[in-house]
CSV table of C-alpha atoms in Angstrom, one decimal:
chain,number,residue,atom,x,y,z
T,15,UNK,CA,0.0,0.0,0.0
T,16,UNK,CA,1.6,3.3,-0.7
T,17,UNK,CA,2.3,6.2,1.6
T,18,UNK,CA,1.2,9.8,0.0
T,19,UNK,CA,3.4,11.2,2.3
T,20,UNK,CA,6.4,9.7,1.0
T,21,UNK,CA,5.5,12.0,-2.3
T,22,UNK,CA,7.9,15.5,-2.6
T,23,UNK,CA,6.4,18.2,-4.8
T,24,UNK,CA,9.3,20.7,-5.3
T,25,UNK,CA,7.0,23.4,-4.2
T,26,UNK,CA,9.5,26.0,-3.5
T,27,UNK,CA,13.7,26.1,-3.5
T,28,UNK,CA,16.8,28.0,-3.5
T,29,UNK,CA,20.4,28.0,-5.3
T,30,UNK,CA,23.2,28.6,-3.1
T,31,UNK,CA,27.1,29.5,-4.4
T,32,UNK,CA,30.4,29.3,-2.7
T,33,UNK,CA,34.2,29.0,-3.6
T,34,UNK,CA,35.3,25.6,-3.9
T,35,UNK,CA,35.9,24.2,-0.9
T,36,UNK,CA,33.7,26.1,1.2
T,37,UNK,CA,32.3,23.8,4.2
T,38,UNK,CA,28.7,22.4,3.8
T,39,UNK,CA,25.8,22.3,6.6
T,40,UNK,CA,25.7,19.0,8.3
T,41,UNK,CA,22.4,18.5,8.4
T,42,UNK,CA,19.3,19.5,5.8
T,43,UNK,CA,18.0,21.5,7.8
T,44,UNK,CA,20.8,23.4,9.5
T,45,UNK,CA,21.4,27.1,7.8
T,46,UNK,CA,23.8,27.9,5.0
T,47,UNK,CA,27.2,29.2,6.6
T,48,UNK,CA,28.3,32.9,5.4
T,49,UNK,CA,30.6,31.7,2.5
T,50,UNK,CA,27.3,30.6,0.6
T,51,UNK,CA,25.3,33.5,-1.3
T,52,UNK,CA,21.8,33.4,-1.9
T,53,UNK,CA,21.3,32.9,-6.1
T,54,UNK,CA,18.1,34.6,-6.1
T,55,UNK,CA,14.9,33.9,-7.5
T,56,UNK,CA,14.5,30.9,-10.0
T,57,UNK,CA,11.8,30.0,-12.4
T,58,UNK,CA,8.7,28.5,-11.4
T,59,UNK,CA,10.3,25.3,-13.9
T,60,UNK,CA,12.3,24.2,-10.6
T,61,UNK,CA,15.4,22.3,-10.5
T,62,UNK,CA,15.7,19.8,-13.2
T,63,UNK,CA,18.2,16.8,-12.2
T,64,UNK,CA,19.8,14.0,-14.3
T,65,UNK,CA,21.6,11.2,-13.9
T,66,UNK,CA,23.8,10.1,-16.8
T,67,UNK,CA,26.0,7.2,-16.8
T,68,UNK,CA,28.6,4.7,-19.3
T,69,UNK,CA,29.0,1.6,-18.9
T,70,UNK,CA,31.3,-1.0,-20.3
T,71,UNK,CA,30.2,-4.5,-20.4
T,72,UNK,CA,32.3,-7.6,-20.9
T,73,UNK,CA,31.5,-11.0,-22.4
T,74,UNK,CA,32.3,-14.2,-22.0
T,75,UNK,CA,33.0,-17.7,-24.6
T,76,UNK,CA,30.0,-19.6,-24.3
T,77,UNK,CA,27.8,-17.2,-22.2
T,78,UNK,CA,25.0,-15.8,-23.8
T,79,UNK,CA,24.2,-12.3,-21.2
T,80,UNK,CA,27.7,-10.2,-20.6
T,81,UNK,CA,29.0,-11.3,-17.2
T,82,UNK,CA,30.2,-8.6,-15.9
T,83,UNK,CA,28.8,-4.8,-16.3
T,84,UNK,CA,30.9,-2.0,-15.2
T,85,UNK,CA,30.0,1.9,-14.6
T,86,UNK,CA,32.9,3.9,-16.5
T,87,UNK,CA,31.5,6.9,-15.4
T,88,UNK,CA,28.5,9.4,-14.3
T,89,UNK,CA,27.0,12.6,-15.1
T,90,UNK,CA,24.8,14.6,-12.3
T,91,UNK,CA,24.0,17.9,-14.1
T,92,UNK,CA,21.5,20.3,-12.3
T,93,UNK,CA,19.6,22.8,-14.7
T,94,UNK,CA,17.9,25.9,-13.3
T,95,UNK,CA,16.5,29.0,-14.7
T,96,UNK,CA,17.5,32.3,-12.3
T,97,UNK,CA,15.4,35.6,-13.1
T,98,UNK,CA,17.5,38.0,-11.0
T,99,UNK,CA,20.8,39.9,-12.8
T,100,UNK,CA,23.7,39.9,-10.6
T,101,UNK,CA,27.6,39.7,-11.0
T,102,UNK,CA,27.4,36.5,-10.0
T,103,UNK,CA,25.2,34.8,-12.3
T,104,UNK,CA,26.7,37.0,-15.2
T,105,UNK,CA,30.2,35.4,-14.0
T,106,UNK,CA,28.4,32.0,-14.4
T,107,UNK,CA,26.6,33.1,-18.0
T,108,UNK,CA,29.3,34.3,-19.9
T,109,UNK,CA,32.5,32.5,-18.0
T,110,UNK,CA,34.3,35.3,-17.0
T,111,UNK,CA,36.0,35.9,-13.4
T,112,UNK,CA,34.2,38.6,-11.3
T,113,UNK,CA,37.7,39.5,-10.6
T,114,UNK,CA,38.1,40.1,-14.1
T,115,UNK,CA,34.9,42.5,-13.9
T,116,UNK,CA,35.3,46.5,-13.2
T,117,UNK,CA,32.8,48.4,-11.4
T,118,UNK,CA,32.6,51.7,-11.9
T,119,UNK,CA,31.0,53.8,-9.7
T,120,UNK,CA,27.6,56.8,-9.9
T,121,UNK,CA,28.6,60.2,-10.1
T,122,UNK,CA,26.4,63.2,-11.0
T,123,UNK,CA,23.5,62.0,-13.4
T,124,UNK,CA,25.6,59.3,-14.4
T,125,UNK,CA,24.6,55.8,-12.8
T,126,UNK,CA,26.9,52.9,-11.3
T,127,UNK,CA,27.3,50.2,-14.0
T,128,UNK,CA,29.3,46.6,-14.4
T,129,UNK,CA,31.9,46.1,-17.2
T,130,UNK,CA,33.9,43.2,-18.1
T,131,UNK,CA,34.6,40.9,-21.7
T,132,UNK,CA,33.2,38.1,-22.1
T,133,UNK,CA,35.7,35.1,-21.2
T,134,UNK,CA,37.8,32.8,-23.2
T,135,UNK,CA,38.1,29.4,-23.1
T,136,UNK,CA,41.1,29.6,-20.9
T,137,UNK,CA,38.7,31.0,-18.3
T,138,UNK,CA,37.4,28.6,-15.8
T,139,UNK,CA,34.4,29.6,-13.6
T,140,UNK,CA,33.6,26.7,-10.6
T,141,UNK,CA,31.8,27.1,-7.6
T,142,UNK,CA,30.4,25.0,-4.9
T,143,UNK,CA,26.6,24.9,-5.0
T,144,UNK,CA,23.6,24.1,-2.7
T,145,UNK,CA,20.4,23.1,-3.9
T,146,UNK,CA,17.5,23.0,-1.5
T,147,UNK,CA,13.7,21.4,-2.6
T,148,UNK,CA,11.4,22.2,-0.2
T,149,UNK,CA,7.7,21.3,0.5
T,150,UNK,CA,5.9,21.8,3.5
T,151,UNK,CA,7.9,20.5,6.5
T,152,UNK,CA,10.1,18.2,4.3
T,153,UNK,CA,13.7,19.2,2.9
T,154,UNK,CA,15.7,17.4,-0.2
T,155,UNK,CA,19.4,19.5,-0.2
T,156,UNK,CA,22.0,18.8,-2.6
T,157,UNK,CA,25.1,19.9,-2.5
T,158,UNK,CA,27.8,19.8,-5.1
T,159,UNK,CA,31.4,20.3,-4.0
T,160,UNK,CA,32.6,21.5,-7.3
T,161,UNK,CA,30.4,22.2,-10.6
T,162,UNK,CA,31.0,24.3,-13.5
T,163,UNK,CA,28.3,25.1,-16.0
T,164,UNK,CA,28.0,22.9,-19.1
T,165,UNK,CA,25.1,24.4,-21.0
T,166,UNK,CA,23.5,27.7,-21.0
T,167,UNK,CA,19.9,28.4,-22.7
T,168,UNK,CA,19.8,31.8,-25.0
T,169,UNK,CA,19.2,34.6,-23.6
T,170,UNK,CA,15.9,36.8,-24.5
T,171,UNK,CA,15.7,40.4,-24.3
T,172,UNK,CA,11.4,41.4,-24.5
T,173,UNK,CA,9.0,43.2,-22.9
T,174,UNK,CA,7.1,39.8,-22.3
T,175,UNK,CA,9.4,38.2,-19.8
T,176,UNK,CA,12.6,38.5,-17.5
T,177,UNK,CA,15.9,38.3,-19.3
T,178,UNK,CA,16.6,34.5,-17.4
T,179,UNK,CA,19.7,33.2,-17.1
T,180,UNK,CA,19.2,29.1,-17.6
T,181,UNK,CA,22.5,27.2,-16.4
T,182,UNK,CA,23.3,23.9,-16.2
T,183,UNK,CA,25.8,22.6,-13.3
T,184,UNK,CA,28.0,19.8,-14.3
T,185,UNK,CA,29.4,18.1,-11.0
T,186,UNK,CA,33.0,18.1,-11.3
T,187,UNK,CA,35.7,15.9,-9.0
T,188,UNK,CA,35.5,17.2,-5.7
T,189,UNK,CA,38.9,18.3,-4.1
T,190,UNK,CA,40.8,16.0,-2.0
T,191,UNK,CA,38.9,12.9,-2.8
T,192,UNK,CA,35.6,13.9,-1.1
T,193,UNK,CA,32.0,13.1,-2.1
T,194,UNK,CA,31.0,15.0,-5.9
T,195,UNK,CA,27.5,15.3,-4.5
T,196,UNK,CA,26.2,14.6,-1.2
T,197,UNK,CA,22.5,14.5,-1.0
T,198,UNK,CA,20.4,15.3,2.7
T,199,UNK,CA,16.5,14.5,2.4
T,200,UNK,CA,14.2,14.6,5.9
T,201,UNK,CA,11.6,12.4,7.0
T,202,UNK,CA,12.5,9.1,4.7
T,203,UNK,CA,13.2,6.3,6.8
T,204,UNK,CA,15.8,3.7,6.2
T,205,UNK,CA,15.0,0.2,6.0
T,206,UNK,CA,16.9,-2.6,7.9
T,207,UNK,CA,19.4,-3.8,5.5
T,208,UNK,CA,19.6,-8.0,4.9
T,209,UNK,CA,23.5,-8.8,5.4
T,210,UNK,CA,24.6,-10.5,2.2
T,211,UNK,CA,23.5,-14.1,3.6
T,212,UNK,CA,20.4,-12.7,3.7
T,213,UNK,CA,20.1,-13.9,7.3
T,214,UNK,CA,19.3,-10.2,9.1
């Protein structure tokens, strides 16, 4: 019989950015520490998470099913659209440094505005990111240790919507051997696990 509680509708979220090997919350619902800035608001679209993965399998004389199946690798990309314009997520858009950006500040009627070229492909932008999925009183968080963004929807410029910035994280290798992606979700119990006799 199934439990409609176990069901999470992504009702509401937030995108969280830090340097690379900035220290994570220990717990889902513990806050995000001061190195992690607030992304601003996303779409109503959500976060949009995939799992790709290779595998190699080998064969064997005389078998007729490969006997043994090997995972060469896997992809967690995270896709979300962000509405708000900051230097941030321009950093993120067009893969340039914020370093590399120049403010220059208001005087008389002139206003304050943001500068910078957009960056080669010697330029690396990566960050640490932390997802949260929220719906009522439960809490999925995802946090990946080092991401960079892999694909990037076009930009529109109208009167009929925001100018959206749609980025897709690709979880890199984390630094020192740690966890790519570490994953946090409240009130799913874990079932007693059979020992490989299956005796208990």
């Amino acid at each position: 019989m199934g439990d409609s509680s176990n069901i999470i509708v992504g009702t509401a979220g937030k995108a969280y950015a830090a340097i690379v090997g900035a220290t994570f919350p220990t717990g889902p619902e513990v806050p995000w520490g001061v190195d992690f800035a607030d992304m601003g608001f996303v779409t109503p679209d959500g976060l949009e998470e995939a799992m790709a993965e290779e595998r190699t399998q080998l064969d064997a004389w005389g078998e007729d099913a490969p006997v043994v199946d090997l995972a060469k690798k896997r992809t967690q990309t995270f896709k979300l659209t962000f509405r708000e314009t900051t230097a941030r997520l321009l950093s993120l858009y067009y893969q340039v440094q914020m370093g590399k950006m120049t403010s220059t500040a208001a005087a008389a009627d002139k206003k304050q505005f943001i500068s910078f070229g957009s960056g080669s492909t010697q330029d690396t932008v990566e960050i640490a990111l932390g997802l949260d999925v929220i719906y009522g009183g439960k809490r999925h968080r995802i946090m990946v240790a080092r991401c960079g963004v892999s694909d990037r929807g076009a930009r529109k410029h109208s009167p009929d919507d925001s100018s959206n910035y749609e980025l897709t994280f690709t979880a890199l290798s984390a630094p020192g051997g740690a966890q790519s992606v570490q994953h946090m979700i409240t009130d799913v119990a874990l079932p007693e696990v059979e020992d490989e006799e299956g005796t208990g």
